XYZ file of C-alpha atoms in Angstrom:
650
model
C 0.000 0.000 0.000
C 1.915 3.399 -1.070
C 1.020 6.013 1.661
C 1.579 9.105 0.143
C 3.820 11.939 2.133
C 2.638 15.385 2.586
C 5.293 17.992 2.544
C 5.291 19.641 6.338
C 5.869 23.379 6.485
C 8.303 23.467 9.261
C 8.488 26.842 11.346
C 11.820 27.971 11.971
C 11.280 31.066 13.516
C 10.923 29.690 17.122
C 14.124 28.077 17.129
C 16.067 31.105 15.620
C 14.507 32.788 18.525
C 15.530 30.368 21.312
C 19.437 30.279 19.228
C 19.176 34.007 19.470
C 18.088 34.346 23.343
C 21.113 31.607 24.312
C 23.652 33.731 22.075
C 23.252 36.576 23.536
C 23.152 35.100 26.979
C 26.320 33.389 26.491
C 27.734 36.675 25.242
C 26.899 38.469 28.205
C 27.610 36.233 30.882
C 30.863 36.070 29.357
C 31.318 39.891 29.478
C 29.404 41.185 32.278
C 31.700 37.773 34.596
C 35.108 39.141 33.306
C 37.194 41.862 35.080
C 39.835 43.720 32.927
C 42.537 45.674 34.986
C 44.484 48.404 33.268
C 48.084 48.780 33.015
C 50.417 50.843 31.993
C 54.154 50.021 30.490
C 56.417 50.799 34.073
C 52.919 49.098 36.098
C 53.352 46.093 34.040
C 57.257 45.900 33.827
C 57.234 46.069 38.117
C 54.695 43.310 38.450
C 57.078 41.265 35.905
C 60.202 42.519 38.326
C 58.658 41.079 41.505
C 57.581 37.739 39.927
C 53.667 38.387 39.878
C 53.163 37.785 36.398
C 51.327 34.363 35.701
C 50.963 34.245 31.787
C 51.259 37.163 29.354
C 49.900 37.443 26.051
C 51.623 39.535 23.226
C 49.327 40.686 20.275
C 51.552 42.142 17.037
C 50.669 45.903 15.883
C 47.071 46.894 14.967
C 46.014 49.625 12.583
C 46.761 52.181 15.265
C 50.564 51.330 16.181
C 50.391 49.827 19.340
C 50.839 46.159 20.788
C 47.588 45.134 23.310
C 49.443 42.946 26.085
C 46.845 40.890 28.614
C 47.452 38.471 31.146
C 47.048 37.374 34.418
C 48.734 38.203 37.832
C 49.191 35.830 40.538
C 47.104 37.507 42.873
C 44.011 37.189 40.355
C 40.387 35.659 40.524
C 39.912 33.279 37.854
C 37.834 35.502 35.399
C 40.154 37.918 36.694
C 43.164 39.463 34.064
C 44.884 43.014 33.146
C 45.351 44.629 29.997
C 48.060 46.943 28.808
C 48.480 49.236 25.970
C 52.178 49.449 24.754
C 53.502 51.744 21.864
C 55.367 49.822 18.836
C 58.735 49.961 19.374
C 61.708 47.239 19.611
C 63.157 48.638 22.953
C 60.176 48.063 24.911
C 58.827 44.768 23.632
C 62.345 43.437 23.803
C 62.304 44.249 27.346
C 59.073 42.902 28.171
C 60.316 39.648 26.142
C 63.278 38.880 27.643
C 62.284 40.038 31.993
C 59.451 37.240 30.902
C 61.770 34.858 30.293
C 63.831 35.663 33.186
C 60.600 35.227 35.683
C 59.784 31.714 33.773
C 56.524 33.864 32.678
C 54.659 31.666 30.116
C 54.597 34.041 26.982
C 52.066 33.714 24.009
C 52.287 35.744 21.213
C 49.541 35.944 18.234
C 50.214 35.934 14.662
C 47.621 37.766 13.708
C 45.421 40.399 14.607
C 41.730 39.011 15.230
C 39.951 39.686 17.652
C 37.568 36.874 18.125
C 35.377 38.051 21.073
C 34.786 41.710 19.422
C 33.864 39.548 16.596
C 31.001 37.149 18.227
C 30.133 39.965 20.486
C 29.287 43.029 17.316
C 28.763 40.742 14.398
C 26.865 37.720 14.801
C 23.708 39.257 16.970
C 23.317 41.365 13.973
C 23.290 38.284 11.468
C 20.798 36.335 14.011
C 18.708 40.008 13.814
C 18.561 40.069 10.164
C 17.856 36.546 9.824
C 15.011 36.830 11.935
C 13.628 40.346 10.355
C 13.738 38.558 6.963
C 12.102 35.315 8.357
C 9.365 37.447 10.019
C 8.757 39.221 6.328
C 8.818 36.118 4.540
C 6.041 34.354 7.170
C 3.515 37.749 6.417
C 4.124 37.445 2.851
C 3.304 33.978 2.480
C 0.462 32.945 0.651
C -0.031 36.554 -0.756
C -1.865 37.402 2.443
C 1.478 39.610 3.840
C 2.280 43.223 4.591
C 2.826 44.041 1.067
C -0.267 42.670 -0.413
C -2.813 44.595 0.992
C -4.913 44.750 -2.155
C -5.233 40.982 -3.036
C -8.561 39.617 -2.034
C -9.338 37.780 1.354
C -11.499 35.389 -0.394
C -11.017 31.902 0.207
C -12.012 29.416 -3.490
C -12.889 25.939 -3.413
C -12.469 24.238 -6.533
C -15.006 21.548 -6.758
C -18.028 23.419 -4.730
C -18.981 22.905 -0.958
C -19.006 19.722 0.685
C -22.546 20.317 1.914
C -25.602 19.341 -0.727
C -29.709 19.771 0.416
C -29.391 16.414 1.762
C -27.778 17.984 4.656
C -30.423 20.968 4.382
C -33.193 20.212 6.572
C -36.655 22.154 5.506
C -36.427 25.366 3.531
C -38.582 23.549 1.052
C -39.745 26.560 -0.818
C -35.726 27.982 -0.424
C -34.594 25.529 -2.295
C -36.846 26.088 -5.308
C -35.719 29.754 -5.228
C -32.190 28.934 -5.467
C -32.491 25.594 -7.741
C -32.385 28.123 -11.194
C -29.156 29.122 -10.361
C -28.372 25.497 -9.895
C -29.279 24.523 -13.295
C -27.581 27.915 -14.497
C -24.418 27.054 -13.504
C -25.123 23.267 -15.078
C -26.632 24.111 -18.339
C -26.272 28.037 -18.869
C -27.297 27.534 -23.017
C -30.401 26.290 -21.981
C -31.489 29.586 -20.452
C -29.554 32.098 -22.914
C -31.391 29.933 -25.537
C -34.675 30.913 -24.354
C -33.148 34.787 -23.732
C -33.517 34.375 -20.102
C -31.342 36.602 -18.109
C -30.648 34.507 -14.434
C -30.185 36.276 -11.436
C -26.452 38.112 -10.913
C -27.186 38.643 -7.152
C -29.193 36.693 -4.347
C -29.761 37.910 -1.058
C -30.475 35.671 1.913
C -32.876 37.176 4.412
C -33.554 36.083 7.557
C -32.954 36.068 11.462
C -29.649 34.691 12.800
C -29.232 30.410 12.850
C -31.906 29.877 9.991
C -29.670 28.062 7.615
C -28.765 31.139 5.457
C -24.807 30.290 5.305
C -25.869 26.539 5.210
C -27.918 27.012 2.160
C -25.054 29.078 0.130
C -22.862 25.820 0.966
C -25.499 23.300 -0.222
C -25.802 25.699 -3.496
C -22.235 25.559 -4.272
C -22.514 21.614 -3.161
C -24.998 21.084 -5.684
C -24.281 23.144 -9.006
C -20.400 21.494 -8.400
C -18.876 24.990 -9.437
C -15.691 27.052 -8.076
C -16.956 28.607 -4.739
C -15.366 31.806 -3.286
C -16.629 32.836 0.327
C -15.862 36.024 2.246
C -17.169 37.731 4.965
C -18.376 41.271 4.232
C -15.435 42.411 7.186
C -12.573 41.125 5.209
C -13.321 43.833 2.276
C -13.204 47.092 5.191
C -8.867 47.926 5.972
C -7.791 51.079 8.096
C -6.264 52.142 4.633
C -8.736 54.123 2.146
C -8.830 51.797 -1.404
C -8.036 48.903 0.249
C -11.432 47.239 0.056
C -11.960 48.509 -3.387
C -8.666 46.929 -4.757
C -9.826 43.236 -2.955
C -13.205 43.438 -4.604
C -11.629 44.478 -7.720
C -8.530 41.424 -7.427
C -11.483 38.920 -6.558
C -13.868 39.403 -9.403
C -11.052 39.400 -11.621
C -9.770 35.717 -9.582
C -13.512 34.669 -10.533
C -13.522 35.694 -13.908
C -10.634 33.186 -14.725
C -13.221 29.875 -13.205
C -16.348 31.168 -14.488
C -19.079 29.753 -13.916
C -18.886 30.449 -10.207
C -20.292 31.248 -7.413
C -19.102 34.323 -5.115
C -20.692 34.097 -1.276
C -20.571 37.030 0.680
C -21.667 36.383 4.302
C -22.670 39.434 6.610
C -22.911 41.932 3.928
C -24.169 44.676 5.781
C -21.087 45.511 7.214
C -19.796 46.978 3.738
C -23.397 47.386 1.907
C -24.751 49.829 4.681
C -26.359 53.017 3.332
C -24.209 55.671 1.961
C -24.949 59.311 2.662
C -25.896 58.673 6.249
C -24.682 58.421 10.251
C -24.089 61.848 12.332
C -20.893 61.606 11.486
C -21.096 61.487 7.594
C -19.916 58.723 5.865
C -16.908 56.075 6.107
C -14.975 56.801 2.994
C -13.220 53.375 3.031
C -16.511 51.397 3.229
C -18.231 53.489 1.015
C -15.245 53.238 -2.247
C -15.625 49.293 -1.138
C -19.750 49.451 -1.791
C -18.797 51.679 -5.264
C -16.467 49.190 -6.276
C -18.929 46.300 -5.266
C -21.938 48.292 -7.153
C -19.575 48.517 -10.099
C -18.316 44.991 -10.675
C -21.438 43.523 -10.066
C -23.562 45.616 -12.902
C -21.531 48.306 -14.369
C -19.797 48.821 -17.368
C -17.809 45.581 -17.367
C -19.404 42.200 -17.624
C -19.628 39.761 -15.570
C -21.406 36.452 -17.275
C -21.430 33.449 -15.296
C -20.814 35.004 -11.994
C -23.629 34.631 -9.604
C -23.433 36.291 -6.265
C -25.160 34.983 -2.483
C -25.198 37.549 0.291
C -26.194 36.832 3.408
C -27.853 39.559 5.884
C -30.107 39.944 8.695
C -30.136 43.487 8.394
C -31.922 44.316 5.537
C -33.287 47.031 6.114
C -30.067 49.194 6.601
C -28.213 48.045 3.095
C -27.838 50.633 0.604
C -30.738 51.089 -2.400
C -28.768 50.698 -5.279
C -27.406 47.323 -4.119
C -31.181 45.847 -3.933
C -31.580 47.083 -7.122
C -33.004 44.398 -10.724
C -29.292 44.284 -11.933
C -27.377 43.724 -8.750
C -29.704 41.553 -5.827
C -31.860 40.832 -8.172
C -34.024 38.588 -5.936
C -34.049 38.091 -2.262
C -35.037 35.065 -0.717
C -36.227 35.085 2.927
C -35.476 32.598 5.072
C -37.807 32.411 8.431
C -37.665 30.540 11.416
C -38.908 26.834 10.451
C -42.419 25.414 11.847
C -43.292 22.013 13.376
C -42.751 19.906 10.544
C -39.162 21.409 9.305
C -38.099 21.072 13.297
C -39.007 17.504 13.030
C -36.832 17.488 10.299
C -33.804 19.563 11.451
C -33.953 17.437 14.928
C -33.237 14.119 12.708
C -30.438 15.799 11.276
C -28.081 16.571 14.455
C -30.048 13.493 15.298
C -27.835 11.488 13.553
C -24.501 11.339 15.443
C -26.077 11.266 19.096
C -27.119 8.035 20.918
C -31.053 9.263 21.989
C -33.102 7.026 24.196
C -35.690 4.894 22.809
C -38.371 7.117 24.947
C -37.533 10.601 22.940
C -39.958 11.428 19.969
C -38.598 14.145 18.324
C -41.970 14.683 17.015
C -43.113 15.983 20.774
C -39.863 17.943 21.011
C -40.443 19.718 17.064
C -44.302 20.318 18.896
C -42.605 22.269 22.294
C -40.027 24.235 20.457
C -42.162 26.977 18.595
C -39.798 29.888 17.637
C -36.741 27.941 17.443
C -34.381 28.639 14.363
C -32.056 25.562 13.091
C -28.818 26.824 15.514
C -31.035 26.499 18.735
C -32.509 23.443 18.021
C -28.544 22.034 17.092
C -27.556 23.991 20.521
C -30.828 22.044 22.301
C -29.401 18.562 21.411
C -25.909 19.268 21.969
C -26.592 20.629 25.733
C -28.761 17.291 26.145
C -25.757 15.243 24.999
C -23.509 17.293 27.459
C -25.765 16.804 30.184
C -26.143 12.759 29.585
C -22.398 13.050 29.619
C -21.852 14.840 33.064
C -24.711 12.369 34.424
C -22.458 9.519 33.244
C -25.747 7.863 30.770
C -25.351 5.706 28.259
C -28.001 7.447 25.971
C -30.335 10.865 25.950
C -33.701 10.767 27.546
C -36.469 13.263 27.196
C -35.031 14.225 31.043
C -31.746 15.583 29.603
C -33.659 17.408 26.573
C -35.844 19.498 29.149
C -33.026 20.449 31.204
C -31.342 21.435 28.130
C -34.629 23.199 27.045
C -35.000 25.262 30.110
C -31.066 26.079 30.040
C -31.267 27.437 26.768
C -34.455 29.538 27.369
C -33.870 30.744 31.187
C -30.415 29.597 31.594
C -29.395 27.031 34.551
C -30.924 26.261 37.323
C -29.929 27.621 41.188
C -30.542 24.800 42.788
C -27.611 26.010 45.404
C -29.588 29.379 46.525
C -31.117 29.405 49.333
C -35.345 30.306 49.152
C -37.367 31.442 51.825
C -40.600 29.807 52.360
C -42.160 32.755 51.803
C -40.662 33.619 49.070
C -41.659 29.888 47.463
C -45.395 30.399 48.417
C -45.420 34.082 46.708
C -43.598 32.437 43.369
C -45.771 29.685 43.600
C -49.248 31.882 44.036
C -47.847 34.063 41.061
C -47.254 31.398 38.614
C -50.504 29.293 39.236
C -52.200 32.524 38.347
C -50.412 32.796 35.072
C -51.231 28.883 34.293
C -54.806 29.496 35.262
C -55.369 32.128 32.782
C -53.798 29.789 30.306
C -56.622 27.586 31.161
C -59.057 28.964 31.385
C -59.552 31.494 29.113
C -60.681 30.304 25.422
C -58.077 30.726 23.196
C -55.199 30.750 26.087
C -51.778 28.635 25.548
C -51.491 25.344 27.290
C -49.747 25.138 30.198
C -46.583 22.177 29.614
C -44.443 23.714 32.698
C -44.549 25.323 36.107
C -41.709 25.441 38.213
C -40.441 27.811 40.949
C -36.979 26.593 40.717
C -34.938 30.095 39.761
C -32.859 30.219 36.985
C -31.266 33.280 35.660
C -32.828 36.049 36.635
C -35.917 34.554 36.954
C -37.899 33.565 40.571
C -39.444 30.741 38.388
C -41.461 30.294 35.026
C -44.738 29.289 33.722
C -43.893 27.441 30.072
C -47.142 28.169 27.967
C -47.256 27.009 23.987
C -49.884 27.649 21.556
C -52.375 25.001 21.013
C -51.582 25.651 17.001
C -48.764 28.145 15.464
C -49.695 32.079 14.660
C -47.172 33.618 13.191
C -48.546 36.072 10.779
C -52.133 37.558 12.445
C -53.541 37.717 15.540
C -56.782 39.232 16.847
C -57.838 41.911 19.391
C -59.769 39.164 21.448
C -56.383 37.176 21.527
C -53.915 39.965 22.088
C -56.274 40.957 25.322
C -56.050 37.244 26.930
C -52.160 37.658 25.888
C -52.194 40.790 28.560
C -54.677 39.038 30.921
C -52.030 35.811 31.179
C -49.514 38.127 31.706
C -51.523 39.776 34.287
C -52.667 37.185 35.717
C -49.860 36.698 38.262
C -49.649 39.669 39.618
C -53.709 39.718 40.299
C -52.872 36.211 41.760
C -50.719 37.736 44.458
C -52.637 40.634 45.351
C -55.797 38.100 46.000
C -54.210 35.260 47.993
C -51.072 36.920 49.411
C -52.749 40.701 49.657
C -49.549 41.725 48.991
C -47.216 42.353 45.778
C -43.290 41.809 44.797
C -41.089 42.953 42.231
C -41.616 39.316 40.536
C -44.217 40.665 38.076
C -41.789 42.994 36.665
C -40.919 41.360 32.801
C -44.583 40.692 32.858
C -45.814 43.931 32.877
C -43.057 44.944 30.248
C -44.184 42.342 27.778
C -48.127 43.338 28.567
C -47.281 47.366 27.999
C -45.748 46.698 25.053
C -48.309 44.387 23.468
C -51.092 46.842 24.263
C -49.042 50.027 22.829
C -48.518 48.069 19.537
C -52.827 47.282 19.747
C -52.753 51.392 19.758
C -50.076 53.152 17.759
C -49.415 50.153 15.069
C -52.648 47.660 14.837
C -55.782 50.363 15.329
C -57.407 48.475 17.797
C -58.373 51.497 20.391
C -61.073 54.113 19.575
C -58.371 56.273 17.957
C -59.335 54.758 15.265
C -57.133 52.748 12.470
C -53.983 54.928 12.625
C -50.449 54.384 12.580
C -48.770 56.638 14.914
C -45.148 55.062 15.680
C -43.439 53.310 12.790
C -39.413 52.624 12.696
C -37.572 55.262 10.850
C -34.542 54.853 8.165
C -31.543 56.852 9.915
C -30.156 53.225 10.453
C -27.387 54.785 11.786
C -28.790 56.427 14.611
C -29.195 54.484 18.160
C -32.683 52.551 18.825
C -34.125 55.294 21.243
C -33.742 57.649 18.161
C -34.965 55.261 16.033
C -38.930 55.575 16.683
C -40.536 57.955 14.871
C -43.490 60.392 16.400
C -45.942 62.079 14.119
C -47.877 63.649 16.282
C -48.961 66.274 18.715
C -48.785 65.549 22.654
C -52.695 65.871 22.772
C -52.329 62.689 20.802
C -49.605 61.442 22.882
C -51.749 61.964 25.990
C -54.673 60.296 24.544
C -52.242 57.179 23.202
C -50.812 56.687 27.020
C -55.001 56.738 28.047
C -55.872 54.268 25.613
C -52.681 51.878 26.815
C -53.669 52.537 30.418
C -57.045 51.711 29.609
C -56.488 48.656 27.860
C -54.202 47.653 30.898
C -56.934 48.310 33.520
C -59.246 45.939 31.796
C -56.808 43.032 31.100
C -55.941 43.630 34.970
C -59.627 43.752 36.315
C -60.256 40.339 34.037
C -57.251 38.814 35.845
C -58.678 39.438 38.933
C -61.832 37.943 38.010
C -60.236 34.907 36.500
C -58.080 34.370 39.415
C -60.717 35.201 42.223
C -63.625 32.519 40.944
C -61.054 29.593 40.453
C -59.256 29.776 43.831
C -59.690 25.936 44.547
C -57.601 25.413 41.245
C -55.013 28.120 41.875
C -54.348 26.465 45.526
C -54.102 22.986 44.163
C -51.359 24.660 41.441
C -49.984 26.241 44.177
C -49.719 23.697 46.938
C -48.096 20.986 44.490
C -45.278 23.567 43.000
C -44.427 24.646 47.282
C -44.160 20.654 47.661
C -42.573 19.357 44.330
C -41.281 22.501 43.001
C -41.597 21.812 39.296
C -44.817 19.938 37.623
C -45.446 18.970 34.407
C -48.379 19.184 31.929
C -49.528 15.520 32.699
C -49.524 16.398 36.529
C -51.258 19.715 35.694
C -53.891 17.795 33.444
C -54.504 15.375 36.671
C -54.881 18.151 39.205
C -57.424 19.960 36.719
C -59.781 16.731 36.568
C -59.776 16.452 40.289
C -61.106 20.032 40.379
C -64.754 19.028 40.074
C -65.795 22.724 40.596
C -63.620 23.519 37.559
C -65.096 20.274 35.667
C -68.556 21.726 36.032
C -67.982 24.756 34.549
C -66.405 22.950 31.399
C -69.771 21.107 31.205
C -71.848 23.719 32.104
C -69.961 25.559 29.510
C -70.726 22.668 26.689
C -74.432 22.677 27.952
C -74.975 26.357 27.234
C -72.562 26.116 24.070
C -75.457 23.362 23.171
C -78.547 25.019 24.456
C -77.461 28.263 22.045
C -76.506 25.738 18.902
C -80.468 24.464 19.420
C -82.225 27.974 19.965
C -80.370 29.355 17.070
C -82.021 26.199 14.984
C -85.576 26.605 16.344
C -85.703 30.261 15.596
C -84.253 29.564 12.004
C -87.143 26.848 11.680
C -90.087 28.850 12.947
C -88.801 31.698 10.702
C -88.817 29.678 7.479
C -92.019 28.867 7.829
C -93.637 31.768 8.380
C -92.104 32.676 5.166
C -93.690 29.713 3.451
C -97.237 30.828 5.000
C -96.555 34.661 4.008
C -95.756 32.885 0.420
C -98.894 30.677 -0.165
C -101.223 33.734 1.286
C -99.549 36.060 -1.373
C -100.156 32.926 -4.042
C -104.010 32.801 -3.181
């Protein structure tokens, strides 16, 4: 079997680094250890006179005339030794010579002048320095990513398409058709010129964060097989002004030479943004990176066979003349997925985890409404982390509602320390909330109460909708949303006759559903008028985003109607909570004692409420009783038309 060798890129900068580091310590151990003790020619000839004189060494001329004698006395440490400067002539070298040789002093003369310390010490830490400067350049410059090519684009190409096909794409049926021209483009282009068809240059991808928008692009490119580039919109944006502009220029041109291709541009907003706008005019470098953008994508030049993908979830703050037919041509909005596509997505990141023979991802797709594609991967990964920690050989539908609640309210404080008190005012306060839930008509069911805290959080009441609204809801509906919310409040006012901070979130989430009911939906007797709408100065911060047009008469009447609409949500949550009291102090008895019950345990406690029971069938009976009158009046009405008929015929 021949195993083919890669070719390893070895780094040798860190080991130049450590050789430079010991050189230098070496050098300066050596210097900063030695002691040099100057002598002069009559110092050194009386310490060779009175036999002190260990070893001498002679050095010949240098360029300046002179003989350098060292050596060491007798009296000297070891890294001890003198040095003395002695002008070039016979006389006194011949007398230094030959008293030497009458003390027995061991004499050493060199042949030539080098000095080999000066040498090591001033020339070779510059060598290791310019090998290192140059290594350091040639690292940056690899891959034409370095200081000196600013310009060349930041795009990254893969040759035969991404690895990811719709196979791997779970839902985003109607996605998929949008994109699959392009697919069959980049395929079989002659098939659409033929016809005179003009496909799509640009494609932008719409949609809140972790819907599958960067996921798609990849299972395009997967499918049509065709030279990918990718890029986030950041890479384009430098300090220097051009920068940007020369990268989009250098990476159109790149994907002119592999045409047909695909370009993906991921988080375009943060070079497409609006030009002409901010309080602080303009960012020239992003803006000549847009012009250049606008330009290559439908200007003079041509581009054929170059489709482009963006990717956004800011739509609304990207310039107007990149949306435009030409450029985006078409925009494709990708939402948060219902039940069916979270079935779907669950058996995807399904498929590597070992899940319990109990779990139906079917009733986890059903308790997950308003999940996108990243939380529901995030939901199953936390469950596998938490079978882990609790040492399990598989995932149970335990792990996936701990995981749940962690990813909606965080974990849970099991280690703080709660009053009883403080458990029976939580506990009042959320059976209140579930209460409304159930008994109100078109109220959410009730699948968790729990007064465990987590986050920030006292405890939570986990209502879903019986069936998924996403697009319209109506007055009657948006009123038992406020009464729900309401509800737990009222609940501790009645039974506790007092009131906490608990209610806090809840009364933010019920002000700002009834403000929408009056400045954005018309449901108020101002009538059906918008009065607060977002504006465009995307630039400016949210506070300055809402706009106001009109007077504070209206604004005074606008804060009556929400007050008003809050004072009759509030009153119905008193009533709701006040006639079901046996209910509410079943709910609340069972969450002081267990803490958390579920929506079987809820369902149980609600049949042995017989008062409650009754008024379900009392509420079928008169439901009944109205379905019958309604028929006998219909009956006894058509025929005394048929009499009024036949008198008219005789």
């Amino acid at each position: 079997m021949n195993i083919k060798k890669t070719k390893r890129n070895v780094n040798y900068l860190p080991y130049l680094l450590l050789i430079t580091v010991i050189v230098f310590s070496l050098i300066f151990t050596n210097t900063l250890g030695n002691k040099v003790n100057e002598l002069n020619y009559t110092e050194l000839v009386n310490e060779l006179n009175n036999d002190n004189v260990s070893e001498i060494n002679i050095t010949p001329k240098n360029a300046y005339g002179v003989y350098i004698i060292t050596g060491k006395l007798k009296n000297y440490d070891k890294n001890e030794k003198f040095k003395a400067t002695v002008p070039y002539t016979d006389t006194l070298i011949s007398t230094i010579y030959n008293t030497a040789e009458e003390h027995n002093v061991k004499t050493v003369s060199n042949t030539e002048n080098i000095d080999w310390l000066s040498i090591v010490i001033n020339v070779v830490p510059l060598l290791l320095i310019g090998v290192l400067f140059y290594l350091m350049l040639s690292k940056l410059g690899s891959a034409g990513k370095g200081t000196f090519d600013f310009g060349k684009s930041r795009a990254k190409l893969s040759e035969e398409g991404g690895t990811k096909t719709f196979k791997d794409v779970a839902g985003l049926k109607e996605e998929k058709e949008e994109v699959q021209e392009l697919i069959d483009f980049l395929k079989n282009p002659k098939k659409f010129t033929k016809m005179g068809a003009r496909i799509p240059k640009g494609v932008l991808l719409v949609g809140p964060p972790g819907t599958g928008k960067t996921l798609l692009a990849k299972a395009v490119a997967g499918e049509a097989k065709v030279p990918f580039f990718y890029i986030s919109g950041s890479d384009f944006v430098e300090l220097f002004v051009g920068v940007g502009a020369s990268r989009v220029r250098d990476m159109f041109q790149q994907a002119k030479q592999t045409a047909p291709c695909l370009i993906f541009i991921d988080e375009i907003d943060a070079v497409g943004r609006e030009r002409g706008t901010g309080l602080g005019g303009g960012h020239d470098e992003r803006e000549q990176t847009l012009n250049q953008l606008l330009s290559e994508m439908d200007g003079f030049g041509e581009n054929e066979g170059i489709i482009i993908i963006a990717a956004t979830n800011r739509p609304d703050v990207l310039d107007p003349a990149l949306l435009r037919p030409g450029r985006f041509d078409r925009q494709v909005t990708v939402g948060k997925p219902d039940v069916k596509e979270r079935e779907e997505i669950l058996k995807v990141h399904a498929k590597n985890k070992i899940l319990d023979d109990n779990v139906n991802l079917k009733f986890i797709a059903s308790r997950t409404p308003g999940y996108s594609g990243a939380d529901l991967e995030n939901l199953l990964n936390e469950a596998a982390l938490l079978a882990v920690r609790r040492n399990k050989e598989s995932i149970t539908m335990e792990e996936i509602d701990e995981a749940s609640d962690r990813v909606l309210m965080g974990p849970a404080k099991t280690s703080r320390k709660v009053s009883d008190y403080e458990k029976k005012i939580v506990a009042y306060h959320e059976a209140g909330h579930a209460v409304s839930g159930i008994v109100l008509p078109n109220g959410e069911e009730v699948h968790k109460i729990t007064i465990i805290p987590r986050g920030v959080a006292g405890g939570y009441t986990q209502m879903l909708p019986k069936e998924e609204r996403t697009l319209v809801y109506t007055e009657k509906e948006l009123k038992e949303q406020i009464i729900t919310l309401l509800s737990g409040r009222a609940s501790e006012e009645t039974y506790m006759h007092e009131i906490s901070t608990g209610a806090s979130d809840d009364f933010k989430r019920a002000t700002k559903i009834a403000r929408s009911m009056v400045t954005e939906y018309g449901m108020s007797s101002l009538g059906p008028m918008q009065f607060e709408h977002q504006s465009e100065s995307v630039f400016l911060g949210r506070d300055y985003n809402q706009t106001k047009n009109f007077s504070d008469q209206v604004a005074l009447l606008i804060d009556q109607e929400v007050k008003k609409i809050i004072d009759e949500c509030y009153k119905e949550a008193k009533k709701i909570v006040s006639s079901e009291k046996k209910l509410i102090e079943i709910l609340a008895n069972a969450l002081i004692q267990k803490e958390t019950i579920t929506k079987e345990e809820i369902e149980d406690l609600v049949e042995a409420n017989s008062n409650y029971k009754i008024k379900e069938e009392d509420k079928k009976e008169s439901k009944d009783e109205t379905k019958k009158e309604v028929k006998e009046d219909s009956k006894k009405d058509s025929k005394d038309d048929s009499k009024k008929e036949s008198k008219k015929d005789e």
